[in-house]
PDB file of C-alpha atoms in Angstrom:
ATOM      1  CA  MET A   1      14.225  27.962  -6.777  1.00 49.00           C
ATOM      2  CA  THR A   2      13.780  30.332  -9.179  1.00 52.00           C
ATOM      3  CA  ASP A   3      11.341  33.029  -9.024  1.00 49.00           C
ATOM      4  CA  ALA A   4       9.280  31.627 -11.762  1.00 47.00           C
ATOM      5  CA  ASP A   5       8.716  28.436 -10.061  1.00 51.00           C
ATOM      6  CA  ASP A   6       7.659  30.422  -7.057  1.00 54.00           C
ATOM      7  CA  SER A   7       5.223  32.121  -8.832  1.00 53.00           C
ATOM      8  CA  ALA A   8       3.763  29.078 -10.240  1.00 51.00           C
ATOM      9  CA  GLN A   9       3.719  27.139  -7.156  1.00 58.00           C
ATOM     10  CA  GLY A  10       1.644  30.456  -5.588  1.00 60.00           C
ATOM     11  CA  ASP A  11      -0.282  30.050  -8.623  1.00 63.00           C
ATOM     12  CA  ALA A  12      -1.285  26.323  -7.757  1.00 65.00           C
ATOM     13  CA  THR A  13      -1.872  27.156  -4.440  1.00 80.00           C
ATOM     14  CA  THR A  14      -4.361  29.906  -5.248  1.00 84.00           C
ATOM     15  CA  CYS A  15      -6.303  27.717  -7.711  1.00 83.00           C
ATOM     16  CA  GLY A  16      -6.261  24.613  -5.706  1.00 80.00           C
ATOM     17  CA  ASN A  17      -7.498  27.608  -2.759  1.00 84.00           C
ATOM     18  CA  ILE A  18     -10.694  28.390  -5.005  1.00 86.00           C
ATOM     19  CA  LEU A  19     -11.429  25.001  -5.837  1.00 85.00           C
ATOM     20  CA  VAL A  20     -11.695  24.046  -2.207  1.00 83.00           C
ATOM     21  CA  ILE A  21     -13.718  27.397  -1.672  1.00 86.00           C
ATOM     22  CA  LEU A  22     -16.074  26.201  -4.175  1.00 84.00           C
ATOM     23  CA  SER A  23     -16.530  22.592  -3.182  1.00 81.00           C
ATOM     24  CA  TRP A  24     -17.402  23.757   0.364  1.00 81.00           C
ATOM     25  CA  ILE A  25     -20.177  26.042  -1.535  1.00 85.00           C
ATOM     26  CA  VAL A  26     -21.781  23.756  -3.618  1.00 81.00           C
ATOM     27  CA  VAL A  27     -21.656  21.105  -0.332  1.00 77.00           C
ATOM     28  CA  ILE A  28     -22.939  23.256   1.708  1.00 82.00           C
ATOM     29  CA  LEU A  29     -25.990  24.622  -1.032  1.00 82.00           C
ATOM     30  CA  THR A  30     -26.526  20.381  -1.621  1.00 82.00           C
ATOM     31  CA  MET A  31     -26.324  20.047   2.075  1.00 82.00           C
ATOM     32  CA  PRO A  32     -28.827  16.736   2.833  1.00 79.00           C
ATOM     33  CA  PHE A  33     -27.694  15.268  -0.366  1.00 82.00           C
ATOM     34  CA  SER A  34     -24.050  16.021  -0.401  1.00 79.00           C
ATOM     35  CA  LEU A  35     -24.210  14.816   3.468  1.00 80.00           C
ATOM     36  CA  PHE A  36     -24.422  11.049   1.847  1.00 82.00           C
ATOM     37  CA  VAL A  37     -21.379  11.762  -0.665  1.00 82.00           C
ATOM     38  CA  CYS A  38     -19.309  13.347   2.021  1.00 83.00           C
ATOM     39  CA  PHE A  39     -18.839  11.534   4.644  1.00 88.00           C
ATOM     40  CA  LYS A  40     -17.325   7.958   4.224  1.00 90.00           C
ATOM     41  CA  VAL A  41     -16.506   5.009   6.655  1.00 92.00           C
ATOM     42  CA  VAL A  42     -13.606   2.503   6.952  1.00 94.00           C
ATOM     43  CA  GLN A  43     -13.926  -0.643   9.254  1.00 94.00           C
ATOM     44  CA  GLU A  44     -11.268  -1.002  11.752  1.00 94.00           C
ATOM     45  CA  TYR A  45      -8.718  -3.213   9.803  1.00 94.00           C
ATOM     46  CA  GLU A  46      -8.933  -0.350   7.337  1.00 94.00           C
ATOM     47  CA  ARG A  47      -7.148   3.056   6.832  1.00 95.00           C
ATOM     48  CA  ALA A  48      -8.161   5.582   4.267  1.00 94.00           C
ATOM     49  CA  VAL A  49      -5.534   7.526   2.052  1.00 93.00           C
ATOM     50  CA  ILE A  50      -7.225  10.808   0.845  1.00 93.00           C
ATOM     51  CA  PHE A  51      -5.358  13.067  -1.672  1.00 93.00           C
ATOM     52  CA  ARG A  52      -6.925  16.721  -2.059  1.00 87.00           C
ATOM     53  CA  LEU A  53      -6.110  17.605  -5.734  1.00 86.00           C
ATOM     54  CA  GLY A  54      -3.668  14.960  -6.022  1.00 86.00           C
ATOM     55  CA  ARG A  55      -1.538  16.016  -3.280  1.00 88.00           C
ATOM     56  CA  LEU A  56      -1.258  13.627   0.037  1.00 89.00           C
ATOM     57  CA  LEU A  57      -3.801  15.530   2.743  1.00 85.00           C
ATOM     58  CA  SER A  58      -1.498  16.722   5.632  1.00 84.00           C
ATOM     59  CA  GLY A  59      -2.138  14.339   8.768  1.00 81.00           C
ATOM     60  CA  GLY A  60      -1.211  10.861   7.581  1.00 82.00           C
ATOM     61  CA  ALA A  61      -4.408   7.768   7.092  1.00 88.00           C
ATOM     62  CA  LYS A  62      -7.438   8.600   8.301  1.00 88.00           C
ATOM     63  CA  GLY A  63      -9.196   6.002  10.285  1.00 86.00           C
ATOM     64  CA  PRO A  64     -10.984   3.605  11.611  1.00 92.00           C
ATOM     65  CA  GLY A  65     -13.989   5.764  11.820  1.00 92.00           C
ATOM     66  CA  ILE A  66     -15.857   8.261   9.898  1.00 91.00           C
ATOM     67  CA  PHE A  67     -14.238  11.177   7.709  1.00 90.00           C
ATOM     68  CA  PHE A  68     -15.291  13.912   5.328  1.00 86.00           C
ATOM     69  CA  ILE A  69     -14.041  14.256   2.064  1.00 88.00           C
ATOM     70  CA  LEU A  70     -14.975  17.175  -0.152  1.00 85.00           C
ATOM     71  CA  PRO A  71     -16.488  16.092  -3.642  1.00 82.00           C
ATOM     72  CA  CYS A  72     -14.225  16.545  -6.918  1.00 82.00           C
ATOM     73  CA  VAL A  73     -11.604  17.520  -5.443  1.00 86.00           C
ATOM     74  CA  ASP A  74     -10.440  14.784  -2.564  1.00 87.00           C
ATOM     75  CA  ASN A  75      -9.905  11.187  -3.637  1.00 90.00           C
ATOM     76  CA  TYR A  76      -8.704   8.432  -1.292  1.00 93.00           C
ATOM     77  CA  ALA A  77      -7.808   4.911  -0.947  1.00 92.00           C
ATOM     78  CA  ARG A  78      -8.671   2.293   1.103  1.00 94.00           C
ATOM     79  CA  VAL A  79      -5.543  -0.059   2.259  1.00 94.00           C
ATOM     80  CA  ASP A  80      -6.430  -3.763   4.080  1.00 94.00           C
ATOM     81  CA  LEU A  81      -4.021  -3.865   7.182  1.00 94.00           C
ATOM     82  CA  ARG A  82      -5.135  -7.016   7.723  1.00 95.00           C
ATOM     83  CA  THR A  83      -2.396 -10.288   7.636  1.00 95.00           C
ATOM     84  CA  ARG A  84      -2.689 -11.387   3.911  1.00 94.00           C
ATOM     85  CA  THR A  85      -1.324 -15.124   2.824  1.00 94.00           C
ATOM     86  CA  TYR A  86       0.290 -15.714  -0.478  1.00 92.00           C
ATOM     87  CA  ASP A  87       1.616 -19.268  -1.774  1.00 91.00           C
ATOM     88  CA  VAL A  88       5.014 -18.953  -3.977  1.00 88.00           C
ATOM     89  CA  PRO A  89       4.420 -21.732  -6.586  1.00 89.00           C
ATOM     90  CA  PRO A  90       7.172 -23.966  -6.808  1.00 90.00           C
ATOM     91  CA  GLN A  91      10.563 -22.441  -8.142  1.00 84.00           C
ATOM     92  CA  GLU A  92      13.327 -24.351  -9.938  1.00 90.00           C
ATOM     93  CA  VAL A  93      16.426 -23.599  -8.310  1.00 89.00           C
ATOM     94  CA  LEU A  94      19.957 -24.350  -9.285  1.00 89.00           C
ATOM     95  CA  THR A  95      21.586 -25.021  -5.475  1.00 88.00           C
ATOM     96  CA  LYS A  96      25.027 -24.083  -4.640  1.00 89.00           C
ATOM     97  CA  ASP A  97      26.698 -27.299  -5.504  1.00 89.00           C
ATOM     98  CA  SER A  98      24.207 -27.394  -8.697  1.00 87.00           C
ATOM     99  CA  VAL A  99      21.261 -29.716  -7.773  1.00 88.00           C
ATOM    100  CA  THR A 100      18.012 -28.699  -9.180  1.00 90.00           C
ATOM    101  CA  VAL A 101      15.289 -28.574  -6.278  1.00 89.00           C
ATOM    102  CA  SER A 102      11.509 -27.751  -6.525  1.00 90.00           C
ATOM    103  CA  VAL A 103      11.208 -25.261  -3.561  1.00 89.00           C
ATOM    104  CA  ASP A 104       7.888 -23.158  -2.697  1.00 88.00           C
ATOM    105  CA  ALA A 105       6.668 -20.939   0.244  1.00 89.00           C
ATOM    106  CA  VAL A 106       4.148 -19.433   1.958  1.00 91.00           C
ATOM    107  CA  VAL A 107       3.995 -15.397   2.318  1.00 91.00           C
ATOM    108  CA  TYR A 108       2.621 -13.948   5.617  1.00 92.00           C
ATOM    109  CA  TYR A 109       2.951  -9.862   5.148  1.00 92.00           C
ATOM    110  CA  ARG A 110       0.637  -7.234   6.243  1.00 92.00           C
ATOM    111  CA  VAL A 111       1.092  -3.152   5.543  1.00 92.00           C
ATOM    112  CA  ASN A 112       2.120  -1.185   8.628  1.00 92.00           C
ATOM    113  CA  ASN A 113       2.521   2.209   6.776  1.00 92.00           C
ATOM    114  CA  ALA A 114      -1.347   2.381   4.693  1.00 92.00           C
ATOM    115  CA  THR A 115       0.020   6.338   3.323  1.00 92.00           C
ATOM    116  CA  ILE A 116       3.683   4.537   1.978  1.00 91.00           C
ATOM    117  CA  SER A 117       2.043   1.300   0.644  1.00 91.00           C
ATOM    118  CA  ILE A 118      -0.248   4.095  -1.586  1.00 91.00           C
ATOM    119  CA  ALA A 119       2.361   6.588  -2.142  1.00 89.00           C
ATOM    120  CA  ASN A 120       5.454   4.981  -3.219  1.00 91.00           C
ATOM    121  CA  VAL A 121       4.359   1.694  -4.361  1.00 90.00           C
ATOM    122  CA  GLU A 122       2.066   1.346  -7.324  1.00 89.00           C
ATOM    123  CA  ASN A 123       1.329  -1.969  -6.279  1.00 90.00           C
ATOM    124  CA  ALA A 124       2.437  -3.722  -2.594  1.00 90.00           C
ATOM    125  CA  HIS A 125       0.593  -6.485  -2.815  1.00 91.00           C
ATOM    126  CA  HIS A 126       2.099  -7.804  -6.500  1.00 93.00           C
ATOM    127  CA  SER A 127       5.809  -6.255  -5.520  1.00 92.00           C
ATOM    128  CA  THR A 128       5.022  -8.048  -1.849  1.00 91.00           C
ATOM    129  CA  ARG A 129       5.088 -11.614  -3.993  1.00 92.00           C
ATOM    130  CA  LEU A 130       8.020 -10.816  -6.411  1.00 92.00           C
ATOM    131  CA  LEU A 131       9.922  -9.964  -4.046  1.00 91.00           C
ATOM    132  CA  ALA A 132       8.838 -12.930  -2.150  1.00 90.00           C
ATOM    133  CA  GLN A 133      10.010 -15.448  -5.770  1.00 91.00           C
ATOM    134  CA  THR A 134      13.392 -13.020  -5.933  1.00 90.00           C
ATOM    135  CA  THR A 135      14.780 -13.603  -2.300  1.00 89.00           C
ATOM    136  CA  LEU A 136      13.429 -17.630  -2.008  1.00 89.00           C
ATOM    137  CA  ARG A 137      15.265 -18.186  -5.383  1.00 90.00           C
ATOM    138  CA  ASN A 138      18.332 -16.109  -4.214  1.00 90.00           C
ATOM    139  CA  THR A 139      18.489 -17.382  -0.857  1.00 89.00           C
ATOM    140  CA  MET A 140      18.411 -20.971  -2.080  1.00 89.00           C
ATOM    141  CA  GLY A 141      20.684 -20.407  -4.806  1.00 88.00           C
ATOM    142  CA  THR A 142      23.568 -19.713  -2.830  1.00 90.00           C
ATOM    143  CA  ARG A 143      23.735 -22.974  -0.137  1.00 90.00           C
ATOM    144  CA  PRO A 144      24.037 -26.818  -0.973  1.00 90.00           C
ATOM    145  CA  LEU A 145      21.440 -29.248  -0.865  1.00 88.00           C
ATOM    146  CA  HIS A 146      22.661 -30.560   1.954  1.00 88.00           C
ATOM    147  CA  GLU A 147      21.968 -27.001   4.278  1.00 88.00           C
ATOM    148  CA  ILE A 148      18.481 -26.862   2.539  1.00 86.00           C
ATOM    149  CA  LEU A 149      17.379 -30.060   4.016  1.00 86.00           C
ATOM    150  CA  SER A 150      18.845 -29.511   7.773  1.00 89.00           C
ATOM    151  CA  GLU A 151      18.326 -25.995   8.422  1.00 87.00           C
ATOM    152  CA  ARG A 152      14.776 -25.217   7.071  1.00 86.00           C
ATOM    153  CA  GLU A 153      14.649 -22.646  10.491  1.00 88.00           C
ATOM    154  CA  THR A 154      17.838 -21.087   9.657  1.00 88.00           C
ATOM    155  CA  ILE A 155      16.973 -20.348   6.091  1.00 85.00           C
ATOM    156  CA  SER A 156      13.418 -18.899   6.955  1.00 86.00           C
ATOM    157  CA  GLY A 157      14.596 -16.515   9.502  1.00 87.00           C
ATOM    158  CA  ASN A 158      17.481 -15.185   6.699  1.00 85.00           C
ATOM    159  CA  MET A 159      14.537 -15.165   4.126  1.00 84.00           C
ATOM    160  CA  GLN A 160      12.070 -13.009   6.966  1.00 82.00           C
ATOM    161  CA  VAL A 161      15.025 -10.366   7.466  1.00 80.00           C
TER     162      VAL A 161
END
């Protein structure tokens, strides 16, 4: 890093600290009313990923239970950790022995790491659906028809991996 980068980083940190202090002052001055805005609750099956001034807050995802956010400085996103299902619509696939088959599937998935699902992927659920469709087509396209019909459990295990 250059000296200009270091000073810009220091200016951003200083400005961020000033904003956090001003936010605390506003919370204290409006104490009875600010409690309704500052405390949030997430359910047992949810986690909250908190961003302070656009950066991930250290400590990872919060929850389940009650947590505190500073108004105007903190932003949060709820992530549902329950298992979700998705019906893959019928896909027309050309098998290895040049037979066209129509296959469909059901996908069960759940989020393991709330922070990664929010910070690294724009829409984790949509990405999972697209990946399931692509994997289904690719897997079926590399096998002959008799193998698809007789080895469904093996194919399912390979797709799951």
